[in-house]
Each structure stands twice: as structure tokens, then as C-alpha cells.
PDB file of C-alpha atoms in Angstrom:
ATOM      1  CA  UNK A  20     -54.524 -61.941  -5.744  1.00 91.00           C
ATOM      2  CA  UNK A  21     -56.299 -59.960  -8.447  1.00 94.00           C
ATOM      3  CA  UNK A  22     -54.663 -57.409 -10.748  1.00 94.00           C
ATOM      4  CA  UNK A  23     -56.406 -54.289 -12.063  1.00 94.00           C
ATOM      5  CA  UNK A  24     -54.792 -51.712 -14.457  1.00 93.00           C
ATOM      6  CA  UNK A  25     -55.627 -48.183 -15.331  1.00 93.00           C
ATOM      7  CA  UNK A  26     -57.063 -46.952 -12.064  1.00 93.00           C
ATOM      8  CA  UNK A  27     -57.012 -43.158 -12.412  1.00 93.00           C
ATOM      9  CA  UNK A  28     -57.148 -40.663  -9.603  1.00 93.00           C
ATOM     10  CA  UNK A  29     -56.388 -37.019  -9.171  1.00 90.00           C
ATOM     11  CA  UNK A  30     -52.815 -36.359  -7.967  1.00 87.00           C
ATOM     12  CA  UNK A  31     -54.393 -34.318  -5.164  1.00 84.00           C
ATOM     13  CA  UNK A  32     -56.293 -37.337  -3.776  1.00 81.00           C
ATOM     14  CA  UNK A  33     -54.369 -40.561  -4.217  1.00 81.00           C
ATOM     15  CA  UNK A  34     -53.825 -42.285  -0.885  1.00 87.00           C
ATOM     16  CA  UNK A  35     -54.127 -46.023  -0.619  1.00 89.00           C
ATOM     17  CA  UNK A  36     -57.547 -45.491   0.944  1.00 91.00           C
ATOM     18  CA  UNK A  37     -58.519 -43.377  -2.119  1.00 92.00           C
ATOM     19  CA  UNK A  38     -57.226 -46.105  -4.455  1.00 93.00           C
ATOM     20  CA  UNK A  39     -59.200 -48.795  -2.584  1.00 93.00           C
ATOM     21  CA  UNK A  40     -62.418 -46.670  -2.705  1.00 92.00           C
ATOM     22  CA  UNK A  41     -61.978 -45.939  -6.428  1.00 93.00           C
ATOM     23  CA  UNK A  42     -61.332 -49.665  -7.138  1.00 93.00           C
ATOM     24  CA  UNK A  43     -64.412 -50.697  -5.195  1.00 92.00           C
ATOM     25  CA  UNK A  44     -66.527 -48.222  -7.202  1.00 92.00           C
ATOM     26  CA  UNK A  45     -65.147 -49.459 -10.515  1.00 92.00           C
ATOM     27  CA  UNK A  46     -65.891 -53.054  -9.610  1.00 92.00           C
ATOM     28  CA  UNK A  47     -69.177 -52.426  -7.767  1.00 90.00           C
ATOM     29  CA  UNK A  48     -68.062 -54.090  -4.591  1.00 91.00           C
ATOM     30  CA  UNK A  49     -67.608 -52.871  -1.026  1.00 90.00           C
ATOM     31  CA  UNK A  50     -64.200 -51.462  -0.250  1.00 87.00           C
ATOM     32  CA  UNK A  51     -64.170 -53.485   3.030  1.00 90.00           C
ATOM     33  CA  UNK A  52     -63.787 -56.617   0.864  1.00 91.00           C
ATOM     34  CA  UNK A  53     -60.443 -55.351  -0.532  1.00 92.00           C
ATOM     35  CA  UNK A  54     -57.345 -56.057   1.522  1.00 88.00           C
ATOM     36  CA  UNK A  55     -53.534 -55.953   1.134  1.00 89.00           C
ATOM     37  CA  UNK A  56     -53.685 -53.613  -1.832  1.00 92.00           C
ATOM     38  CA  UNK A  57     -50.293 -53.277  -3.578  1.00 92.00           C
ATOM     39  CA  UNK A  58     -49.330 -50.550  -6.028  1.00 93.00           C
ATOM     40  CA  UNK A  59     -47.538 -52.287  -8.921  1.00 92.00           C
ATOM     41  CA  UNK A  60     -46.940 -49.231 -11.166  1.00 91.00           C
ATOM     42  CA  UNK A  61     -47.723 -45.510 -11.031  1.00 91.00           C
ATOM     43  CA  UNK A  62     -47.518 -43.188 -13.982  1.00 91.00           C
ATOM     44  CA  UNK A  63     -48.836 -39.704 -14.734  1.00 91.00           C
ATOM     45  CA  UNK A  64     -51.503 -38.683 -17.312  1.00 91.00           C
ATOM     46  CA  UNK A  65     -50.907 -34.973 -17.942  1.00 91.00           C
ATOM     47  CA  UNK A  66     -52.825 -34.626 -21.236  1.00 90.00           C
ATOM     48  CA  UNK A  67     -55.449 -32.439 -19.511  1.00 88.00           C
ATOM     49  CA  UNK A  68     -53.315 -29.782 -17.762  1.00 87.00           C
ATOM     50  CA  UNK A  69     -56.304 -28.841 -15.661  1.00 87.00           C
ATOM     51  CA  UNK A  70     -56.828 -32.386 -14.383  1.00 88.00           C
ATOM     52  CA  UNK A  71     -53.488 -34.190 -13.951  1.00 90.00           C
ATOM     53  CA  UNK A  72     -54.042 -37.773 -12.956  1.00 93.00           C
ATOM     54  CA  UNK A  73     -52.059 -40.627 -11.459  1.00 93.00           C
ATOM     55  CA  UNK A  74     -52.603 -43.937 -13.275  1.00 93.00           C
ATOM     56  CA  UNK A  75     -52.204 -47.013 -11.130  1.00 93.00           C
ATOM     57  CA  UNK A  76     -51.771 -50.716 -11.794  1.00 94.00           C
ATOM     58  CA  UNK A  77     -52.665 -52.512  -8.582  1.00 93.00           C
ATOM     59  CA  UNK A  78     -53.093 -55.946  -7.029  1.00 95.00           C
ATOM     60  CA  UNK A  79     -55.260 -56.899  -4.062  1.00 94.00           C
ATOM     61  CA  UNK A  80     -56.941 -59.700  -2.191  1.00 93.00           C
ATOM     62  CA  UNK A  81     -60.743 -59.897  -2.418  1.00 91.00           C
ATOM     63  CA  UNK A  82     -62.549 -61.501   0.499  1.00 91.00           C
ATOM     64  CA  UNK A  83     -65.056 -63.226  -1.650  1.00 86.00           C
ATOM     65  CA  UNK A  84     -65.193 -65.247  -4.848  1.00 89.00           C
ATOM     66  CA  UNK A  85     -62.110 -63.999  -6.717  1.00 90.00           C
ATOM     67  CA  UNK A  86     -62.704 -66.228  -9.743  1.00 90.00           C
ATOM     68  CA  UNK A  87     -66.278 -65.027  -9.975  1.00 90.00           C
ATOM     69  CA  UNK A  88     -65.260 -61.395  -9.676  1.00 91.00           C
ATOM     70  CA  UNK A  89     -62.669 -61.844 -12.411  1.00 92.00           C
ATOM     71  CA  UNK A  90     -65.185 -63.498 -14.728  1.00 89.00           C
ATOM     72  CA  UNK A  91     -67.512 -60.513 -14.430  1.00 87.00           C
ATOM     73  CA  UNK A  92     -64.865 -57.902 -15.147  1.00 88.00           C
ATOM     74  CA  UNK A  93     -62.683 -58.143 -18.361  1.00 86.00           C
ATOM     75  CA  UNK A  94     -60.162 -55.709 -16.875  1.00 88.00           C
ATOM     76  CA  UNK A  95     -59.320 -58.097 -14.056  1.00 93.00           C
ATOM     77  CA  UNK A  96     -56.710 -60.915 -14.019  1.00 92.00           C
ATOM     78  CA  UNK A  97     -55.075 -63.268 -11.595  1.00 93.00           C
ATOM     79  CA  UNK A  98     -51.853 -61.958 -10.093  1.00 91.00           C
ATOM     80  CA  UNK A  99     -49.050 -64.101  -8.783  1.00 89.00           C
ATOM     81  CA  UNK A 100     -46.267 -62.058  -7.181  1.00 84.00           C
ATOM     82  CA  UNK A 101     -42.707 -63.128  -8.277  1.00 84.00           C
ATOM     83  CA  UNK A 102     -40.286 -64.046  -5.564  1.00 85.00           C
ATOM     84  CA  UNK A 103     -36.560 -64.009  -6.108  1.00 87.00           C
ATOM     85  CA  UNK A 104     -35.092 -67.016  -4.320  1.00 86.00           C
ATOM     86  CA  UNK A 105     -31.709 -66.980  -2.614  1.00 88.00           C
ATOM     87  CA  UNK A 106     -30.110 -70.405  -3.087  1.00 86.00           C
ATOM     88  CA  UNK A 107     -28.293 -71.372   0.143  1.00 87.00           C
ATOM     89  CA  UNK A 108     -24.671 -72.363  -0.261  1.00 82.00           C
ATOM     90  CA  UNK A 109     -23.613 -75.874   0.674  1.00 78.00           C
ATOM     91  CA  UNK A 110     -20.362 -74.441   2.042  1.00 72.00           C
ATOM     92  CA  UNK A 111     -16.993 -73.738   0.608  1.00 72.00           C
ATOM     93  CA  UNK A 112     -13.676 -73.196   2.385  1.00 75.00           C
ATOM     94  CA  UNK A 113     -12.489 -70.884  -0.360  1.00 84.00           C
ATOM     95  CA  UNK A 114     -13.551 -67.174  -0.306  1.00 88.00           C
ATOM     96  CA  UNK A 115     -15.064 -65.731  -3.425  1.00 93.00           C
ATOM     97  CA  UNK A 116     -13.527 -62.357  -4.441  1.00 95.00           C
ATOM     98  CA  UNK A 117     -15.852 -59.748  -5.933  1.00 97.00           C
ATOM     99  CA  UNK A 118     -13.962 -56.995  -7.761  1.00 96.00           C
ATOM    100  CA  UNK A 119     -15.647 -53.600  -7.612  1.00 94.00           C
ATOM    101  CA  UNK A 120     -18.214 -52.105  -5.303  1.00 95.00           C
ATOM    102  CA  UNK A 121     -20.380 -50.586  -8.022  1.00 92.00           C
ATOM    103  CA  UNK A 122     -24.063 -51.730  -8.331  1.00 91.00           C
ATOM    104  CA  UNK A 123     -23.169 -55.176  -9.759  1.00 93.00           C
ATOM    105  CA  UNK A 124     -20.479 -55.784  -7.207  1.00 96.00           C
ATOM    106  CA  UNK A 125     -22.494 -54.712  -4.263  1.00 96.00           C
ATOM    107  CA  UNK A 126     -25.414 -56.962  -5.191  1.00 96.00           C
ATOM    108  CA  UNK A 127     -23.175 -59.918  -6.057  1.00 96.00           C
ATOM    109  CA  UNK A 128     -21.573 -59.593  -2.587  1.00 97.00           C
ATOM    110  CA  UNK A 129     -25.053 -59.221  -0.984  1.00 97.00           C
ATOM    111  CA  UNK A 130     -26.434 -62.201  -2.751  1.00 95.00           C
ATOM    112  CA  UNK A 131     -23.412 -64.359  -1.802  1.00 95.00           C
ATOM    113  CA  UNK A 132     -23.638 -63.140   1.816  1.00 95.00           C
ATOM    114  CA  UNK A 133     -27.386 -64.022   2.010  1.00 95.00           C
ATOM    115  CA  UNK A 134     -26.630 -67.398   0.601  1.00 93.00           C
ATOM    116  CA  UNK A 135     -24.265 -68.042   3.444  1.00 92.00           C
ATOM    117  CA  UNK A 136     -21.026 -67.500   1.476  1.00 94.00           C
ATOM    118  CA  UNK A 137     -19.846 -63.987   2.396  1.00 94.00           C
ATOM    119  CA  UNK A 138     -17.116 -62.898  -0.045  1.00 95.00           C
ATOM    120  CA  UNK A 139     -14.101 -60.601  -0.022  1.00 97.00           C
ATOM    121  CA  UNK A 140     -15.167 -57.378  -1.719  1.00 97.00           C
ATOM    122  CA  UNK A 141     -12.383 -55.247  -3.160  1.00 97.00           C
ATOM    123  CA  UNK A 142     -12.720 -51.700  -4.396  1.00 95.00           C
ATOM    124  CA  UNK A 143      -9.962 -49.531  -5.918  1.00 93.00           C
ATOM    125  CA  UNK A 144     -11.606 -46.376  -4.634  1.00 93.00           C
ATOM    126  CA  UNK A 145     -12.764 -45.200  -1.244  1.00 94.00           C
ATOM    127  CA  UNK A 146     -15.881 -45.548   0.874  1.00 95.00           C
ATOM    128  CA  UNK A 147     -18.774 -43.401  -0.450  1.00 94.00           C
ATOM    129  CA  UNK A 148     -18.630 -40.809   2.321  1.00 93.00           C
ATOM    130  CA  UNK A 149     -14.920 -40.185   1.796  1.00 93.00           C
ATOM    131  CA  UNK A 150     -15.427 -40.362  -1.957  1.00 92.00           C
ATOM    132  CA  UNK A 151     -18.064 -37.620  -1.700  1.00 92.00           C
ATOM    133  CA  UNK A 152     -15.539 -35.293  -0.111  1.00 92.00           C
ATOM    134  CA  UNK A 153     -13.088 -36.077  -2.970  1.00 93.00           C
ATOM    135  CA  UNK A 154     -15.763 -35.505  -5.640  1.00 92.00           C
ATOM    136  CA  UNK A 155     -16.817 -32.179  -4.076  1.00 92.00           C
ATOM    137  CA  UNK A 156     -13.199 -31.053  -3.955  1.00 94.00           C
ATOM    138  CA  UNK A 157     -12.825 -31.853  -7.632  1.00 93.00           C
ATOM    139  CA  UNK A 158     -15.985 -29.872  -8.599  1.00 92.00           C
ATOM    140  CA  UNK A 159     -14.757 -26.943  -6.483  1.00 95.00           C
ATOM    141  CA  UNK A 160     -11.041 -26.916  -7.524  1.00 96.00           C
ATOM    142  CA  UNK A 161     -10.725 -29.054 -10.624  1.00 94.00           C
ATOM    143  CA  UNK A 162      -8.074 -31.183  -8.910  1.00 93.00           C
ATOM    144  CA  UNK A 163      -8.663 -34.847  -9.799  1.00 93.00           C
ATOM    145  CA  UNK A 164      -7.896 -37.631  -7.390  1.00 92.00           C
ATOM    146  CA  UNK A 165      -7.174 -40.507  -9.762  1.00 90.00           C
ATOM    147  CA  UNK A 166      -8.186 -43.142  -7.167  1.00 86.00           C
ATOM    148  CA  UNK A 167     -11.394 -41.502  -5.855  1.00 89.00           C
ATOM    149  CA  UNK A 168     -13.683 -39.642  -8.222  1.00 90.00           C
ATOM    150  CA  UNK A 169     -16.989 -39.893 -10.062  1.00 89.00           C
ATOM    151  CA  UNK A 170     -15.830 -43.123 -11.689  1.00 87.00           C
ATOM    152  CA  UNK A 171     -14.104 -45.044  -8.989  1.00 87.00           C
ATOM    153  CA  UNK A 172     -15.325 -45.814  -5.448  1.00 92.00           C
ATOM    154  CA  UNK A 173     -18.070 -47.401  -3.507  1.00 94.00           C
ATOM    155  CA  UNK A 174     -21.400 -47.099  -5.319  1.00 92.00           C
ATOM    156  CA  UNK A 175     -19.955 -46.896  -8.820  1.00 90.00           C
ATOM    157  CA  UNK A 176     -20.403 -44.094 -11.368  1.00 85.00           C
ATOM    158  CA  UNK A 177     -24.167 -43.873 -10.748  1.00 82.00           C
ATOM    159  CA  UNK A 178     -23.690 -42.742  -7.163  1.00 85.00           C
ATOM    160  CA  UNK A 179     -22.931 -39.196  -8.331  1.00 82.00           C
ATOM    161  CA  UNK A 180     -25.266 -38.868 -11.327  1.00 75.00           C
ATOM    162  CA  UNK A 181     -28.520 -39.894  -9.493  1.00 65.00           C
ATOM    163  CA  UNK A 182     -29.350 -43.577  -9.623  1.00 63.00           C
ATOM    164  CA  UNK A 183     -31.697 -44.245 -12.533  1.00 70.00           C
ATOM    165  CA  UNK A 184     -33.575 -47.482 -11.894  1.00 76.00           C
ATOM    166  CA  UNK A 185     -35.656 -48.037 -15.013  1.00 73.00           C
ATOM    167  CA  UNK A 186     -35.069 -50.687 -17.638  1.00 74.00           C
ATOM    168  CA  UNK A 187     -36.866 -52.139 -20.615  1.00 69.00           C
ATOM    169  CA  UNK A 188     -36.135 -55.732 -19.494  1.00 78.00           C
ATOM    170  CA  UNK A 189     -39.131 -57.632 -18.230  1.00 82.00           C
ATOM    171  CA  UNK A 190     -38.782 -58.901 -14.649  1.00 83.00           C
ATOM    172  CA  UNK A 191     -39.312 -62.575 -15.360  1.00 83.00           C
ATOM    173  CA  UNK A 192     -37.818 -63.913 -12.204  1.00 85.00           C
ATOM    174  CA  UNK A 193     -38.426 -61.151  -9.676  1.00 86.00           C
ATOM    175  CA  UNK A 194     -34.764 -60.161  -9.565  1.00 89.00           C
ATOM    176  CA  UNK A 195     -35.443 -56.479 -10.429  1.00 89.00           C
ATOM    177  CA  UNK A 196     -38.070 -56.320  -7.742  1.00 90.00           C
ATOM    178  CA  UNK A 197     -35.519 -57.783  -5.316  1.00 92.00           C
ATOM    179  CA  UNK A 198     -33.107 -54.958  -6.214  1.00 92.00           C
ATOM    180  CA  UNK A 199     -35.698 -52.311  -5.636  1.00 91.00           C
ATOM    181  CA  UNK A 200     -36.846 -53.841  -2.452  1.00 93.00           C
ATOM    182  CA  UNK A 201     -33.220 -53.958  -1.267  1.00 95.00           C
ATOM    183  CA  UNK A 202     -32.805 -50.228  -1.939  1.00 94.00           C
ATOM    184  CA  UNK A 203     -35.981 -49.527   0.052  1.00 95.00           C
ATOM    185  CA  UNK A 204     -34.732 -51.765   2.853  1.00 96.00           C
ATOM    186  CA  UNK A 205     -31.625 -49.689   3.174  1.00 96.00           C
ATOM    187  CA  UNK A 206     -33.353 -46.314   3.092  1.00 95.00           C
ATOM    188  CA  UNK A 207     -34.589 -45.431  -0.393  1.00 94.00           C
ATOM    189  CA  UNK A 208     -38.222 -44.150  -0.655  1.00 93.00           C
ATOM    190  CA  UNK A 209     -40.871 -46.852  -1.193  1.00 92.00           C
ATOM    191  CA  UNK A 210     -42.138 -44.974  -4.255  1.00 91.00           C
ATOM    192  CA  UNK A 211     -39.326 -46.565  -6.319  1.00 91.00           C
ATOM    193  CA  UNK A 212     -41.224 -49.878  -6.109  1.00 91.00           C
ATOM    194  CA  UNK A 213     -43.960 -48.560  -8.377  1.00 90.00           C
ATOM    195  CA  UNK A 214     -43.038 -45.258 -10.025  1.00 89.00           C
ATOM    196  CA  UNK A 215     -42.817 -45.554 -13.820  1.00 82.00           C
ATOM    197  CA  UNK A 216     -39.239 -44.200 -14.032  1.00 81.00           C
ATOM    198  CA  UNK A 217     -37.860 -44.373 -10.486  1.00 85.00           C
ATOM    199  CA  UNK A 218     -34.524 -42.946  -9.421  1.00 85.00           C
ATOM    200  CA  UNK A 219     -32.763 -42.350  -6.128  1.00 87.00           C
ATOM    201  CA  UNK A 220     -31.016 -38.987  -5.700  1.00 86.00           C
ATOM    202  CA  UNK A 221     -27.337 -38.861  -4.789  1.00 86.00           C
ATOM    203  CA  UNK A 222     -28.129 -37.404  -1.340  1.00 87.00           C
ATOM    204  CA  UNK A 223     -30.291 -40.410  -0.450  1.00 91.00           C
ATOM    205  CA  UNK A 224     -28.211 -42.990  -2.364  1.00 91.00           C
ATOM    206  CA  UNK A 225     -25.094 -42.254  -0.329  1.00 92.00           C
ATOM    207  CA  UNK A 226     -26.918 -43.284   2.845  1.00 94.00           C
ATOM    208  CA  UNK A 227     -28.378 -46.358   1.128  1.00 94.00           C
ATOM    209  CA  UNK A 228     -24.908 -47.553   0.097  1.00 95.00           C
ATOM    210  CA  UNK A 229     -23.523 -46.917   3.623  1.00 96.00           C
ATOM    211  CA  UNK A 230     -26.395 -48.937   5.176  1.00 97.00           C
ATOM    212  CA  UNK A 231     -25.881 -51.747   2.686  1.00 97.00           C
ATOM    213  CA  UNK A 232     -22.159 -51.810   3.517  1.00 97.00           C
ATOM    214  CA  UNK A 233     -23.004 -52.090   7.295  1.00 97.00           C
ATOM    215  CA  UNK A 234     -25.271 -55.096   6.502  1.00 97.00           C
ATOM    216  CA  UNK A 235     -22.617 -56.756   4.310  1.00 97.00           C
ATOM    217  CA  UNK A 236     -20.125 -56.506   7.145  1.00 97.00           C
ATOM    218  CA  UNK A 237     -22.727 -57.862   9.627  1.00 97.00           C
ATOM    219  CA  UNK A 238     -23.218 -60.829   7.298  1.00 96.00           C
ATOM    220  CA  UNK A 239     -19.478 -61.556   7.284  1.00 95.00           C
ATOM    221  CA  UNK A 240     -18.221 -59.827   4.151  1.00 96.00           C
ATOM    222  CA  UNK A 241     -14.519 -58.724   4.133  1.00 97.00           C
ATOM    223  CA  UNK A 242     -14.616 -55.308   2.418  1.00 97.00           C
ATOM    224  CA  UNK A 243     -11.286 -53.864   1.326  1.00 97.00           C
ATOM    225  CA  UNK A 244     -11.169 -50.304  -0.041  1.00 96.00           C
ATOM    226  CA  UNK A 245      -8.238 -48.807  -2.051  1.00 94.00           C
ATOM    227  CA  UNK A 246      -7.497 -52.366  -3.203  1.00 95.00           C
ATOM    228  CA  UNK A 247      -7.150 -52.805  -6.998  1.00 92.00           C
ATOM    229  CA  UNK A 248      -7.387 -55.929  -9.009  1.00 93.00           C
ATOM    230  CA  UNK A 249      -4.401 -55.733 -11.376  1.00 92.00           C
ATOM    231  CA  UNK A 250      -3.887 -59.366 -12.374  1.00 93.00           C
ATOM    232  CA  UNK A 251      -5.013 -62.920 -11.761  1.00 91.00           C
ATOM    233  CA  UNK A 252      -2.562 -65.729 -11.098  1.00 90.00           C
ATOM    234  CA  UNK A 253      -3.610 -69.178 -12.459  1.00 89.00           C
ATOM    235  CA  UNK A 254      -2.302 -72.492 -11.161  1.00 88.00           C
ATOM    236  CA  UNK A 255      -3.214 -76.170 -11.686  1.00 83.00           C
TER     237      UNK A 255
END
């Protein structure tokens, strides 16, 4: 694939077809030679209030001499998409226990389940839909449920403060892309894969978490709510 940055289009005309046409014009090639165009990043250039632009970084396949096209255009580079590998488990009779169904706990359980080693997932709070009722009641009455609130419960603290998904860490192994793709798989909008500072609102995030839980159970996870880790017993 080929990568091209800084493709600018009006926010009023920015479909994939528009991006492909603009790219073809910039590179002086036919747009029919561009296929499987992927948006890598989208940001906004609002310096000219009368002409607000989307700025895209993209990757695409070129049905011609890719190396030759790159050599003619200094703004082009080879692009190799990163893939996050799930290492298959060799089998273990002991169940792993994941404590907490916040973002880290949910993804730890999901990774283990995909690897063939579904864990026991424990969470001191309640499922996200019951938790939402508890949180709404707190906001309306001020009465705090100490086991189910904006801190404790499925989804973690971020479930009720809108899920911010940006980080300054470089995605060296594709793991962050895997996280975003997982969110999209379970109902988040596809725009989070490329928006500069993506987030998932609480209204959508609740359904994403429920869908993820359904898949965890299908994969064999034993999920136990209102179960708190209070101590660890060591032996041998």
C-alpha cells in the first residue's frame, strides 16, 4: 500500500469517492487505479473560517507500478498496516481471574478469551445497564450507592464521562488499533478509527460494553458482578 498525508477537502464534500478523486488529481493518475482506500487520520483545519477543511492521511492500493509512483512523488511512502496478533493458548486447566471490568479488565478478558483461555471476570459493581439506573438516581437525588456509581461497575469510570480514546503513545504493535477496531465491532462509530481525538459518548458506550459482554460470555468467560477482590491467599 501507499501512504499520502495532507489531503485537504471541504467538510461539505468529503466522501471516500471525493477523497479518491482528490488524491488522483494530486498524483496525476486516474482514480480508477486507486483501490481499498483507508482513512488513517482525519483532523480539521479551521484557520480560514470561511473555508473549513478536513485534512486526511490515507493509504491505498495502486493498480500500477507503486514503486515508480512513489519515486515520482516525495509526499508518498510505502505503508505496511500493523496487525495485533492474538497468541493462542496451549491450554491450562487453571482459570485466570481478571479483577475489574473497567477498560483494562474487559480487554484483558477479551484477549484471553480470543486466545482460547476464557477467564473468570469479577467486578465489585453491577452490569452497565443496572449501573446506569444507579448513577441516574444519584444525580437526581444525591443518594450514593457505594457499590454501584460513577467509579465502580462494568465499563469503569470512563463509562459515565464519555470515553476519550486519544493518547500520545505511538502504536508500535497495532494494539491501539485493535482496541479501536474492537469498539467499532461492538457498535461504536467507525469514525473513531481515524478522527484526531476520537471519543465514544456514554449513550453509545453503554451498548458497546453490553455487546462486548455478550461476546465474552459466548467465548466462555465466567462473569461475576457484585464480586469484590478483597484478598489473595498464597500457598506453596
